[in-house]
Coordinates of C-alpha atoms (C1' of nucleotides) in Angstrom, one line a residue:
Chain A
M1 CA -1.7 -8.4 -27.4
C2 CA -0.8 -10.4 -24.9
L3 CA -2.3 -14.4 -24.6
D4 CA -3.6 -13.4 -21.9
T5 CA -5.4 -16.9 -20.6
M6 CA -6.2 -16.1 -16.7
G7 CA -6.5 -13.2 -17.4
L8 CA -4.6 -12.4 -15.1
C9 CA -1.3 -11.4 -17.3
M10 CA -0.2 -7.8 -16.1
T11 CA 2.9 -7.4 -18.7
T12 CA 0.5 -6.0 -21.3
E13 CA 1.5 -2.3 -22.7
A14 CA -2.1 0.4 -22.1
N15 CA -2.0 1.1 -25.1
H16 CA -3.4 4.6 -23.9
P17 CA -1.1 4.7 -21.3
V18 CA -1.4 8.1 -19.2
R19 CA 1.9 9.2 -18.8
T20 CA 0.7 11.9 -15.3
T21 CA 0.0 8.8 -13.3
E22 CA 2.6 6.9 -15.2
K23 CA 5.7 9.9 -13.7
S24 CA 3.4 9.9 -10.1
L25 CA 4.2 6.3 -10.4
H26 CA 7.6 7.2 -10.6
L27 CA 8.5 9.4 -8.3
I28 CA 6.5 7.1 -5.8
E29 CA 8.9 3.8 -7.0
K30 CA 11.7 6.0 -6.0
L31 CA 10.8 7.3 -3.1
R32 CA 10.5 3.9 -2.0
E33 CA 13.7 3.4 -3.5
L34 CA 15.4 6.2 -1.9
D35 CA 14.0 5.9 1.5
G36 CA 12.7 9.0 1.4
A37 CA 14.1 11.6 -0.7
R38 CA 14.8 15.9 -1.1
I39 CA 13.4 17.1 -4.3
H40 CA 17.0 17.7 -6.1
E41 CA 18.0 14.9 -5.2
L42 CA 14.6 13.3 -7.2
E43 CA 15.8 15.7 -10.0
D44 CA 18.7 13.6 -10.3
E45 CA 16.5 9.8 -10.3
L46 CA 14.3 11.0 -12.7
E47 CA 13.8 12.9 -16.0
M48 CA 11.7 16.0 -14.3
T49 CA 12.8 19.5 -13.5
K50 CA 11.9 20.3 -10.1
G51 CA 9.0 22.5 -10.5
A52 CA 7.6 19.0 -12.0
I53 CA 8.7 17.0 -9.3
H54 CA 7.2 19.4 -6.8
N55 CA 4.2 19.9 -8.5
H56 CA 3.7 15.9 -8.0
L57 CA 5.0 15.2 -4.5
S58 CA 2.3 18.5 -3.0
T59 CA -0.5 16.5 -5.1
L60 CA 0.5 12.7 -3.7
R61 CA 0.8 14.7 -0.7
T62 CA -2.5 17.2 -0.5
H63 CA -3.7 13.3 -0.8
G64 CA -1.3 11.7 2.0
Y65 CA 0.5 9.3 0.2
V66 CA 3.4 11.1 0.4
V67 CA 5.2 13.2 3.8
K68 CA 7.3 16.1 4.3
E69 CA 9.5 16.7 6.8
D70 CA 11.8 19.4 6.9
N71 CA 11.8 19.2 2.6
E72 CA 12.6 15.2 2.0
Y73 CA 10.1 13.8 1.5
R74 CA 9.1 10.0 1.9
L75 CA 6.2 7.7 1.5
S76 CA 3.7 7.3 4.2
L77 CA 2.2 4.7 5.6
K78 CA -1.3 5.1 4.6
V79 CA 0.6 2.2 2.1
L80 CA 0.0 0.4 4.7
T81 CA -3.5 1.2 5.0
L82 CA -4.2 0.9 1.7
G83 CA -1.5 -3.2 2.2
G84 CA -3.8 -4.0 5.0
Y85 CA -7.2 -3.0 3.8
V86 CA -6.2 -5.9 0.3
R87 CA -5.1 -7.7 2.6
S88 CA -8.2 -8.3 3.9
N89 CA -9.7 -9.3 1.9
Y90 CA -8.1 -12.0 1.5
S91 CA -10.7 -15.3 2.7
I92 CA -7.2 -17.5 2.6
Y93 CA -6.1 -14.6 4.9
Q94 CA -9.4 -14.1 7.4
F95 CA -9.8 -17.4 8.2
G96 CA -6.0 -18.7 7.7
R97 CA -4.6 -16.3 10.2
P98 CA -6.3 -18.0 13.7
K99 CA -5.0 -21.7 12.4
A100 CA -2.0 -20.4 11.7
N101 CA -1.6 -18.5 15.8
K102 CA -2.9 -22.2 16.6
L103 CA -0.3 -23.9 14.2
A104 CA 2.4 -21.7 15.6
S105 CA 2.0 -22.2 19.4
D106 CA 1.0 -25.8 18.5
T107 CA 4.4 -26.3 17.0
G108 CA 6.2 -23.2 18.4
M109 CA 8.1 -22.7 14.4
L110 CA 7.8 -20.0 12.4
V111 CA 4.6 -20.1 10.5
N112 CA 3.8 -18.1 7.4
L113 CA 0.8 -17.6 5.2
A114 CA 1.3 -16.2 1.4
T115 CA -1.1 -16.4 -2.2
E116 CA 0.8 -16.2 -5.4
E117 CA 0.1 -12.5 -7.9
N118 CA 1.1 -12.4 -11.0
G119 CA 3.8 -15.8 -10.9
Q120 CA 5.4 -14.4 -8.5
S121 CA 4.0 -15.4 -3.6
V122 CA 2.9 -13.1 -1.7
Y123 CA 3.6 -13.4 2.1
L124 CA 0.0 -12.1 3.9
Y125 CA 0.2 -13.6 7.6
Q126 CA 3.3 -14.4 9.0
A127 CA 2.9 -16.9 13.3
R128 CA 5.9 -17.2 16.0
G129 CA 5.9 -20.0 17.8
E130 CA 8.0 -19.9 20.5
Y131 CA 10.9 -21.1 18.8
A132 CA 10.3 -19.7 15.7
V133 CA 13.3 -18.9 13.6
N134 CA 13.7 -14.5 13.0
L135 CA 13.9 -15.1 9.0
D136 CA 14.5 -11.9 6.0
T137 CA 10.4 -12.5 5.4
Q138 CA 8.4 -10.6 5.6
V139 CA 4.7 -9.5 5.0
G140 CA 4.4 -8.1 2.3
H141 CA 7.1 -9.8 0.4
R142 CA 7.1 -11.4 -2.8
L143 CA 9.6 -14.7 -3.5
R144 CA 9.5 -16.5 -6.7
L145 CA 7.7 -19.7 -6.2
H146 CA 10.2 -22.3 -7.7
N147 CA 12.7 -22.3 -4.5
I148 CA 10.1 -22.4 -1.3
A149 CA 7.6 -24.1 -0.3
I150 CA 4.9 -22.5 -0.8
G151 CA 5.4 -21.5 -4.0
K152 CA 5.7 -25.7 -5.3
A153 CA 3.3 -26.1 -3.1
I154 CA 1.3 -23.2 -4.8
L155 CA 2.5 -24.3 -9.0
A156 CA 1.7 -27.8 -8.1
Y157 CA -1.8 -26.9 -8.5
L158 CA -2.4 -24.1 -11.4
P159 CA -2.6 -25.6 -14.7
A160 CA 0.8 -26.3 -16.4
E161 CA 0.4 -23.9 -19.3
R162 CA 0.5 -21.4 -16.6
V163 CA 3.1 -22.9 -14.5
E164 CA 5.4 -22.7 -18.3
A165 CA 4.6 -18.7 -18.0
I166 CA 5.8 -18.1 -15.0
V167 CA 8.8 -19.9 -15.4
D168 CA 9.6 -17.8 -18.5
Q169 CA 8.6 -14.8 -17.8
W170 CA 10.6 -15.2 -13.5
G171 CA 13.2 -17.6 -14.5
L172 CA 14.5 -20.6 -12.6
P173 CA 17.2 -19.1 -10.4
K174 CA 20.0 -21.2 -7.9
E175 CA 20.3 -19.8 -4.9
T176 CA 21.2 -22.5 -3.1
E177 CA 23.2 -25.6 -3.8
N178 CA 19.5 -27.5 -4.1
T179 CA 17.6 -25.1 -6.1
I180 CA 15.9 -26.5 -8.8
T181 CA 17.2 -24.8 -11.8
D182 CA 15.8 -26.6 -14.9
R183 CA 12.4 -27.5 -16.2
E184 CA 11.4 -30.7 -16.1
T185 CA 13.4 -31.6 -12.5
L186 CA 10.8 -28.8 -11.1
F187 CA 7.8 -30.6 -12.9
E188 CA 8.7 -33.9 -11.6
E189 CA 9.2 -32.2 -8.0
L190 CA 5.6 -30.4 -8.9
E191 CA 4.8 -34.2 -9.4
S192 CA 5.2 -35.8 -6.6
V193 CA 3.4 -32.8 -4.3
R194 CA 0.5 -33.2 -5.7
E195 CA 0.5 -36.9 -4.2
Q196 CA 1.7 -36.3 -1.0
E197 CA -0.2 -32.8 -1.3
F198 CA 2.2 -31.2 0.5
A199 CA 5.3 -29.4 -0.9
T200 CA 9.2 -29.0 1.3
D201 CA 11.5 -26.8 0.4
L202 CA 15.5 -28.7 1.2
E203 CA 18.1 -25.3 1.8
E204 CA 16.9 -24.4 -1.7
R205 CA 16.6 -20.7 -1.1
T206 CA 18.3 -20.0 1.8
E207 CA 21.7 -22.4 3.2
G208 CA 20.2 -24.6 6.9
L209 CA 16.5 -24.0 6.4
C210 CA 14.0 -26.0 6.0
C211 CA 10.3 -25.2 4.8
I212 CA 6.8 -27.4 4.9
A213 CA 4.1 -26.7 2.6
A214 CA 0.1 -27.5 2.2
P215 CA -1.7 -25.6 -0.3
I216 CA -5.0 -24.1 0.8
R217 CA -7.8 -25.3 -2.0
P218 CA -11.4 -25.2 -1.8
D219 CA -13.5 -25.8 -4.5
N220 CA -10.4 -27.8 -5.9
E221 CA -8.9 -24.0 -6.5
I222 CA -5.5 -22.8 -5.2
L223 CA -5.9 -20.1 -3.4
G224 CA -2.4 -19.9 -1.5
A225 CA -0.5 -22.0 0.4
I226 CA 0.7 -22.3 4.5
S227 CA 4.1 -23.2 5.8
I228 CA 6.2 -23.6 8.6
S229 CA 9.9 -22.8 8.8
A230 CA 12.7 -23.9 10.6
P231 CA 16.7 -24.8 11.1
T232 CA 17.5 -27.9 9.1
S233 CA 18.8 -28.9 12.2
R234 CA 15.3 -29.0 13.7
L235 CA 13.1 -30.2 10.4
G236 CA 14.4 -31.5 8.2
N237 CA 18.0 -33.7 9.1
Q238 CA 16.7 -37.3 8.1
G239 CA 13.4 -37.5 6.7
F240 CA 10.3 -35.0 7.9
D241 CA 8.6 -35.1 10.8
D242 CA 5.6 -37.2 9.7
E243 CA 3.2 -35.5 13.2
L244 CA 4.8 -32.2 11.7
V245 CA 3.8 -32.8 8.1
G246 CA -0.1 -34.1 9.5
Q247 CA 0.1 -30.6 10.8
V248 CA 0.4 -28.5 8.4
K249 CA -1.6 -30.6 6.4
S250 CA -4.7 -30.0 8.2
T251 CA -4.1 -26.9 8.8
A252 CA -4.5 -26.3 4.9
N253 CA -7.8 -28.4 4.8
E254 CA -9.1 -26.9 8.0
I255 CA -9.0 -23.2 6.2
A256 CA -9.7 -25.0 3.0
L257 CA -12.9 -25.8 4.8
D258 CA -13.6 -22.7 6.7
I259 CA -13.6 -20.6 3.4
K260 CA -15.4 -23.0 1.5
Y261 CA -18.4 -23.6 4.4
V262 CA -18.3 -19.4 5.8
Chain B
M1 CA -0.8 29.1 3.3
C2 CA -1.6 26.7 7.0
L3 CA 0.5 26.9 9.7
D4 CA 2.5 24.9 9.5
T5 CA 5.3 24.1 12.4
M6 CA 5.9 20.5 12.8
G7 CA 6.7 19.6 8.7
L8 CA 3.8 17.3 8.8
C9 CA 0.3 19.4 8.1
M10 CA -1.2 18.0 5.0
T11 CA -4.6 19.8 4.5
T12 CA -2.3 22.6 2.7
E13 CA -3.9 22.2 -1.1
A14 CA -1.0 22.2 -3.8
N15 CA -1.0 25.4 -5.4
H16 CA 0.0 23.7 -9.1
P17 CA -2.1 20.1 -8.1
V18 CA -2.1 17.5 -11.3
R19 CA -4.9 16.4 -11.8
T20 CA -4.7 13.4 -13.4
T21 CA -2.7 12.3 -10.5
E22 CA -5.4 13.1 -8.1
K23 CA -7.8 11.1 -11.0
S24 CA -5.7 8.4 -10.6
L25 CA -5.7 8.9 -7.0
H26 CA -9.1 8.9 -7.1
L27 CA -9.8 5.7 -9.0
I28 CA -7.5 3.3 -6.4
E29 CA -9.6 5.0 -3.0
K30 CA -13.6 3.8 -5.1
L31 CA -11.6 0.4 -5.5
R32 CA -10.6 0.5 -1.5
E33 CA -14.0 1.7 -1.2
L34 CA -16.0 -1.5 -3.8
D35 CA -13.4 -3.6 -2.4
G36 CA -13.3 -3.8 -6.6
A37 CA -15.1 -2.9 -9.2
R38 CA -15.8 -2.8 -13.2
I39 CA -15.3 -0.1 -15.5
H40 CA -20.0 0.6 -15.8
E41 CA -19.5 0.7 -11.9
L42 CA -16.7 2.9 -11.6
E43 CA -18.2 5.2 -15.0
D44 CA -21.2 6.4 -12.0
E45 CA -19.5 6.4 -9.0
L46 CA -16.7 9.2 -11.0
E47 CA -16.7 11.9 -12.8
M48 CA -14.7 10.3 -15.7
T49 CA -15.9 8.8 -18.5
K50 CA -16.0 4.8 -19.7
G51 CA -12.7 5.7 -22.0
A52 CA -10.8 7.9 -19.2
I53 CA -11.4 5.2 -16.9
H54 CA -10.3 2.4 -19.0
N55 CA -6.7 4.0 -19.6
H56 CA -6.4 5.1 -15.8
L57 CA -7.0 1.8 -15.4
S58 CA -4.4 -0.2 -17.8
T59 CA -1.7 2.4 -16.5
L60 CA -1.3 1.2 -13.2
R61 CA -2.3 -3.1 -13.6
T62 CA 1.1 -2.7 -15.8
H63 CA 2.8 -0.9 -13.3
G64 CA 2.1 -4.1 -10.7
Y65 CA -0.7 -2.0 -8.5
V66 CA -4.0 -3.0 -10.0
V67 CA -5.3 -6.0 -10.9
K68 CA -8.0 -8.0 -13.5
E69 CA -9.9 -10.7 -13.6
D70 CA -13.0 -11.4 -15.6
N71 CA -13.1 -7.5 -16.8
E72 CA -13.7 -6.5 -12.5
Y73 CA -10.1 -4.2 -11.3
R74 CA -8.7 -4.9 -7.9
L75 CA -6.1 -3.4 -5.9
S76 CA -3.3 -6.0 -5.9
L77 CA -1.3 -6.3 -3.6
K78 CA 1.9 -4.9 -4.6
V79 CA 0.7 -2.6 -1.7
L80 CA 0.8 -4.3 0.8
T81 CA 5.1 -5.2 -0.2
L82 CA 4.9 -1.3 -0.5
G83 CA 3.2 -0.8 2.9
G84 CA 5.9 -3.1 4.0
Y85 CA 8.7 -1.5 2.9
V86 CA 7.7 1.6 4.9
R87 CA 7.4 -0.2 8.0
S88 CA 10.5 -1.9 7.6
N89 CA 11.7 2.0 8.0
Y90 CA 10.7 2.9 11.3
S91 CA 13.0 2.7 14.1
I92 CA 10.7 2.1 15.8
Y93 CA 9.5 -1.1 14.8
Q94 CA 12.0 -2.9 13.8
F95 CA 13.8 -3.0 17.5
G96 CA 9.3 -2.8 19.1
R97 CA 8.8 -5.9 17.3
P98 CA 10.7 -9.1 19.2
K99 CA 10.2 -6.9 22.6
A100 CA 6.6 -7.4 21.5
N101 CA 6.4 -10.1 21.0
K102 CA 8.1 -11.3 24.7
L103 CA 5.5 -8.9 25.4
A104 CA 3.3 -10.8 24.5
S105 CA 4.6 -13.8 25.3
D106 CA 4.9 -12.6 28.5
T107 CA 1.4 -11.9 29.3
G108 CA 0.4 -13.2 26.9
M109 CA -2.5 -10.7 26.3
L110 CA -3.2 -9.0 22.8
V111 CA 0.4 -6.3 22.5
N112 CA 0.2 -2.4 19.4
L113 CA 2.8 -1.0 18.8
A114 CA 2.0 1.8 16.8
T115 CA 2.7 5.4 15.7
E116 CA 1.1 9.0 14.8
E117 CA 1.1 10.3 11.2
N118 CA -1.1 13.2 10.2
G119 CA -2.8 13.4 14.0
Q120 CA -3.9 10.0 13.9
S121 CA -2.4 6.6 14.6
V122 CA -1.3 3.5 13.2
Y123 CA -0.8 0.5 13.6
L124 CA 2.7 -1.0 13.1
Y125 CA 2.7 -4.4 14.1
Q126 CA 0.3 -6.6 16.9
A127 CA 1.8 -9.3 18.7
R128 CA -1.0 -11.8 20.4
G129 CA -0.2 -14.0 23.3
E130 CA -1.5 -17.1 24.5
Y131 CA -5.0 -15.8 25.6
A132 CA -5.2 -12.5 23.1
V133 CA -7.8 -11.2 22.3
N134 CA -9.2 -10.8 18.5
L135 CA -10.1 -7.1 18.4
D136 CA -11.0 -5.2 15.0
T137 CA -7.5 -3.0 14.6
Q138 CA -4.7 -4.3 12.5
V139 CA -1.7 -3.2 10.8
G140 CA -2.4 -0.4 9.2
H141 CA -5.3 0.6 10.4
R142 CA -6.0 4.2 11.8
L143 CA -8.1 5.5 15.1
R144 CA -7.8 8.8 16.8
L145 CA -5.8 9.6 19.6
H146 CA -8.2 10.6 22.0
N147 CA -9.6 8.0 23.2
I148 CA -7.4 5.1 23.3
A149 CA -4.2 4.9 25.7
I150 CA -1.5 4.1 22.7
G151 CA -2.9 7.1 21.2
K152 CA -2.8 9.2 25.5
A153 CA 0.4 8.0 25.7
I154 CA 2.2 9.5 22.0
L155 CA -0.1 13.2 22.9
A156 CA 1.4 14.1 25.8
Y157 CA 4.9 13.6 25.0
L158 CA 3.6 16.3 21.6
P159 CA 3.8 19.8 22.7
A160 CA -0.1 21.8 23.4
E161 CA -0.5 23.6 20.4
R162 CA 0.0 20.3 18.9
V163 CA -2.0 19.1 20.3
E164 CA -4.6 21.4 20.4
A165 CA -4.2 21.2 16.1
I166 CA -4.7 17.3 15.7
V167 CA -8.3 18.0 18.2
D168 CA -9.5 21.1 15.4
Q169 CA -8.6 18.4 12.7
W170 CA -10.2 14.7 14.1
G171 CA -12.6 16.6 17.7
L172 CA -13.0 14.1 20.2
P173 CA -16.1 12.0 19.1
K174 CA -18.0 9.9 22.3
E175 CA -16.8 6.2 20.4
T176 CA -17.9 5.1 24.3
E177 CA -19.6 6.5 28.1
N178 CA -15.8 7.0 29.1
T179 CA -14.0 9.1 26.2
I180 CA -13.1 11.8 26.8
T181 CA -14.9 14.4 25.3
D182 CA -13.7 17.5 26.3
R183 CA -10.5 19.0 25.7
E184 CA -10.5 20.1 29.5
T185 CA -9.6 17.1 30.9
L186 CA -8.2 15.5 28.3
F187 CA -5.3 18.3 29.2
E188 CA -5.4 16.8 32.7
E189 CA -5.5 13.7 31.3
L190 CA -2.2 14.8 29.5
E191 CA -1.0 15.9 31.9
S192 CA -1.1 12.6 34.7
V193 CA -0.6 10.3 31.7
R194 CA 2.9 12.4 31.9
E195 CA 3.7 11.9 35.8
Q196 CA 2.7 8.8 35.1
E197 CA 4.6 7.8 32.3
F198 CA 1.8 5.9 31.4
A199 CA -2.0 5.6 29.8
T200 CA -4.2 3.9 29.6
D201 CA -7.7 3.8 28.3
L202 CA -10.7 2.4 30.1
E203 CA -13.6 1.3 27.7
E204 CA -13.3 4.6 26.2
R205 CA -13.0 3.1 22.6
T206 CA -14.7 -0.4 23.1
E207 CA -17.3 -1.7 25.7
G208 CA -15.5 -4.7 27.4
L209 CA -11.6 -3.8 26.5
C210 CA -9.4 -1.8 29.0
C211 CA -5.6 -0.5 27.7
I212 CA -2.2 0.4 28.8
A213 CA 1.0 2.3 26.9
A214 CA 4.0 3.3 27.5
P215 CA 4.8 6.6 25.3
I216 CA 8.6 5.6 22.9
R217 CA 11.2 7.9 22.9
P218 CA 14.6 7.5 22.6
D219 CA 16.3 11.7 23.4
N220 CA 12.5 12.7 24.8
E221 CA 11.8 11.9 21.7
I222 CA 8.2 10.7 21.4
L223 CA 8.1 8.3 17.9
G224 CA 5.1 6.0 19.1
A225 CA 4.1 3.7 21.8
I226 CA 3.0 0.3 22.5
S227 CA 0.6 -0.5 24.8
I228 CA -1.9 -4.3 26.2
S229 CA -5.3 -4.3 25.4
A230 CA -7.3 -7.5 27.6
P231 CA -11.0 -7.3 28.3
T232 CA -11.9 -5.4 30.9
S233 CA -12.7 -8.6 33.7
R234 CA -9.1 -9.6 33.0
L235 CA -7.1 -5.6 33.3
G236 CA -8.8 -2.7 34.6
N237 CA -11.3 -4.0 37.6
Q238 CA -10.0 -2.8 41.0
G239 CA -7.2 -0.5 39.8
F240 CA -4.8 -2.2 37.0
D241 CA -1.5 -4.5 37.8
D242 CA 1.4 -2.2 38.8
E243 CA 3.7 -5.9 37.6
L244 CA 1.7 -5.5 34.3
V245 CA 2.3 -1.4 33.8
G246 CA 5.5 -2.1 35.1
Q247 CA 6.3 -4.9 32.2
V248 CA 5.0 -2.6 29.8
K249 CA 6.8 0.5 30.8
S250 CA 10.5 -1.6 30.7
T251 CA 9.5 -3.3 27.5
A252 CA 9.1 0.8 26.0
N253 CA 12.1 1.9 27.6
E254 CA 13.6 -1.1 26.5
I255 CA 12.9 -0.5 22.8
A256 CA 13.7 3.6 23.7
L257 CA 17.5 2.5 24.2
D258 CA 18.0 -0.4 21.5
I259 CA 16.7 2.4 19.4
K260 CA 19.3 4.5 21.1
Y261 CA 21.8 3.1 21.0
V262 CA 21.4 0.6 18.1
Chain C
dC1 C1' -30.0 -18.5 -35.1
dA2 C1' -30.3 -13.7 -35.3
dT3 C1' -30.6 -9.6 -33.2
dA4 C1' -30.7 -6.8 -29.8
dA5 C1' -27.9 -5.2 -26.0
dC6 C1' -25.0 -3.9 -23.4
dA7 C1' -20.4 -3.0 -21.3
dG8 C1' -15.7 -2.9 -22.7
dT9 C1' -11.6 -0.6 -25.9
dT10 C1' -10.7 1.9 -29.2
dT11 C1' -10.0 5.6 -32.3
dT12 C1' -9.8 10.9 -33.4
dC13 C1' -8.9 15.7 -32.1
dA14 C1' -10.3 19.9 -30.1
dA15 C1' -9.3 21.3 -24.9
dT16 C1' -6.6 21.2 -20.7
dT17 C1' -2.9 20.2 -18.7
dC18 C1' 1.3 19.7 -17.8
dG19 C1' 6.2 21.1 -17.0
dA20 C1' 9.9 23.7 -19.2
dA21 C1' 11.8 27.8 -17.9
dA22 C1' 13.2 31.5 -15.6
dA23 C1' 12.0 34.1 -12.2
dC24 C1' 11.2 34.9 -6.8
dG25 C1' 11.5 33.1 -2.1
dT26 C1' 14.5 32.3 1.5
dA27 C1' 17.8 30.0 4.3
dG28 C1' 22.3 28.7 5.4
dA29 C1' 27.6 30.2 5.0
dA30 C1' 30.9 33.1 4.1
Chain D
dT1 C1' 26.8 42.2 3.7
dT2 C1' 26.9 38.9 -0.9
dC3 C1' 26.7 34.2 -2.5
dT4 C1' 25.0 30.0 -3.1
dA5 C1' 21.9 26.2 -3.7
dC6 C1' 17.5 24.7 -2.7
dG7 C1' 12.6 25.1 -3.1
dT8 C1' 8.2 26.7 -4.5
dT9 C1' 6.1 29.8 -8.1
dT10 C1' 4.9 31.8 -12.8
dT11 C1' 4.1 32.0 -17.0
dC12 C1' 2.7 29.9 -21.7
dG13 C1' 4.0 27.3 -25.8
dA14 C1' 3.7 22.1 -26.4
dA15 C1' 2.1 17.4 -24.5
dT16 C1' -1.5 14.8 -23.6
dT17 C1' -5.8 14.1 -22.1
dG18 C1' -10.1 12.3 -22.3
dA19 C1' -14.8 13.4 -24.2
dA20 C1' -17.6 11.1 -28.2
dA21 C1' -18.7 7.7 -31.2
dA22 C1' -17.8 4.0 -33.2
dC23 C1' -15.7 -1.5 -32.7
dT24 C1' -15.5 -5.8 -31.0
dG25 C1' -17.2 -9.0 -28.1
dT26 C1' -20.1 -11.4 -25.3
dT27 C1' -24.0 -12.4 -22.8
dA28 C1' -29.7 -12.7 -23.4
dT29 C1' -33.6 -12.6 -25.4
dG30 C1' -36.9 -13.5 -29.1

DNA sequence: CATAACAGTTTTCAATTCGAAAACGTAGAA
DNA sequence: TTCTACGTTTTCGAATTGAAAACTGTTATG
């Protein structure tokens, strides 16, 4: 068994896995990987016969998860629909969206709203100000927590043993010169995040990009974080602008208050 | 067999359905419906024993589709992640997103980008201008085509037999005083959409809300449509503003051109 | 504190179902 | 036409699922 202290550990193996379901999930995963495929391609990629693949795909299709066009099967937009439902249940999304919009138009920057799942950050929403940069991040994207502002804002308010577990699971891979790659530095950084009540990213994941993030924690429970992203030239050249930091922090606080007093 | 002239009919029953997969899909559907549930609740709702439910949920969990918190199971954000991947493969999204942003900041309104799947419209993106209304529609949402501007812009460029099939499948339910509820009127309206090259919605789905939509069709293939939504007072009180219509139409054309000449 | 009630997990094994293999159908190429 | 390449369907033996019951853990109650 796994030390599932938070009830959130995913790495547990089911001890009576439903193999047939797993086959369908592998198929879904492959369709995503290949952006759609024909049956004989899937036959090469997965250890299933074409008859079996056909049965699974037909089943997924009648339920709307897969679409077929000229013998090519693709994942349908039903997963987008489902994802929309899941997202709408996050209070941080419901209440954060309008505040993120406002922060974006006030600052002109790119604003991100994200939460943590399974030791990763998941982007729930983006709002674009007038001068917003175009980034590789999009709604639904999953990133490690150690080298982004939002991630550090979240980590700072998770119990230390949880942070350890996450680092064990995902490591601290170096992505730029500034990426934090050892635990000691990370924990010091998290301490300073707690003191300042905001986190920063000085080109730690992407060259030329800086971020400021603030945690969203009604009742001291960390639900996620909000951040602004901008080119280093505009954001972090000589220390972070106090006014901007203030705007991010107070937006986070407003969201937390809205969540608390529904 | 079904008359699957477009290769897109979903209503086909698989003739060797994978029952185990279907059970997992029903579970997923129920978790969505209930916004998460405990095993004994699912036992009441589905015709499965708790042992079986447990096996399925554990399997979905080890693959990251489901999250467990204090004996409550919920769909995870993995479906949002998957949905993001699916969406990013739509050229109308890739190229439409920046143009939708521009249209939103130029007009100050709510801008929608949608495509058709299985006879429904699916929202792919929304951009919010300064005065954008707050609507019930969100990314991923599915609506019928007959009473929204985007829907009519799409229907107008689908083959007539396809339109017939879609009306057979989804009907023409009345949602406001202005909803088109008979085929003849609908086909006349579609003819006029083709003449004008844009479609409108005058409170046909929502009281007080009007929309203008233009089809996106590189190479005469209809990929979706773009629309602006605003209160009747601002948009449709005395005929639609020619300049606004022009902005929507030219945005749609720009997107089509971008798609065509990558 | 003991006990009851309840819900989740695990085990066992018979019934179900899946899917390998082969046959069949269909579309395009030569 | 025949050939080839895939997709689809069928059949039936083998693998897997899940009903039922036992077990465990947790919360409520006397």
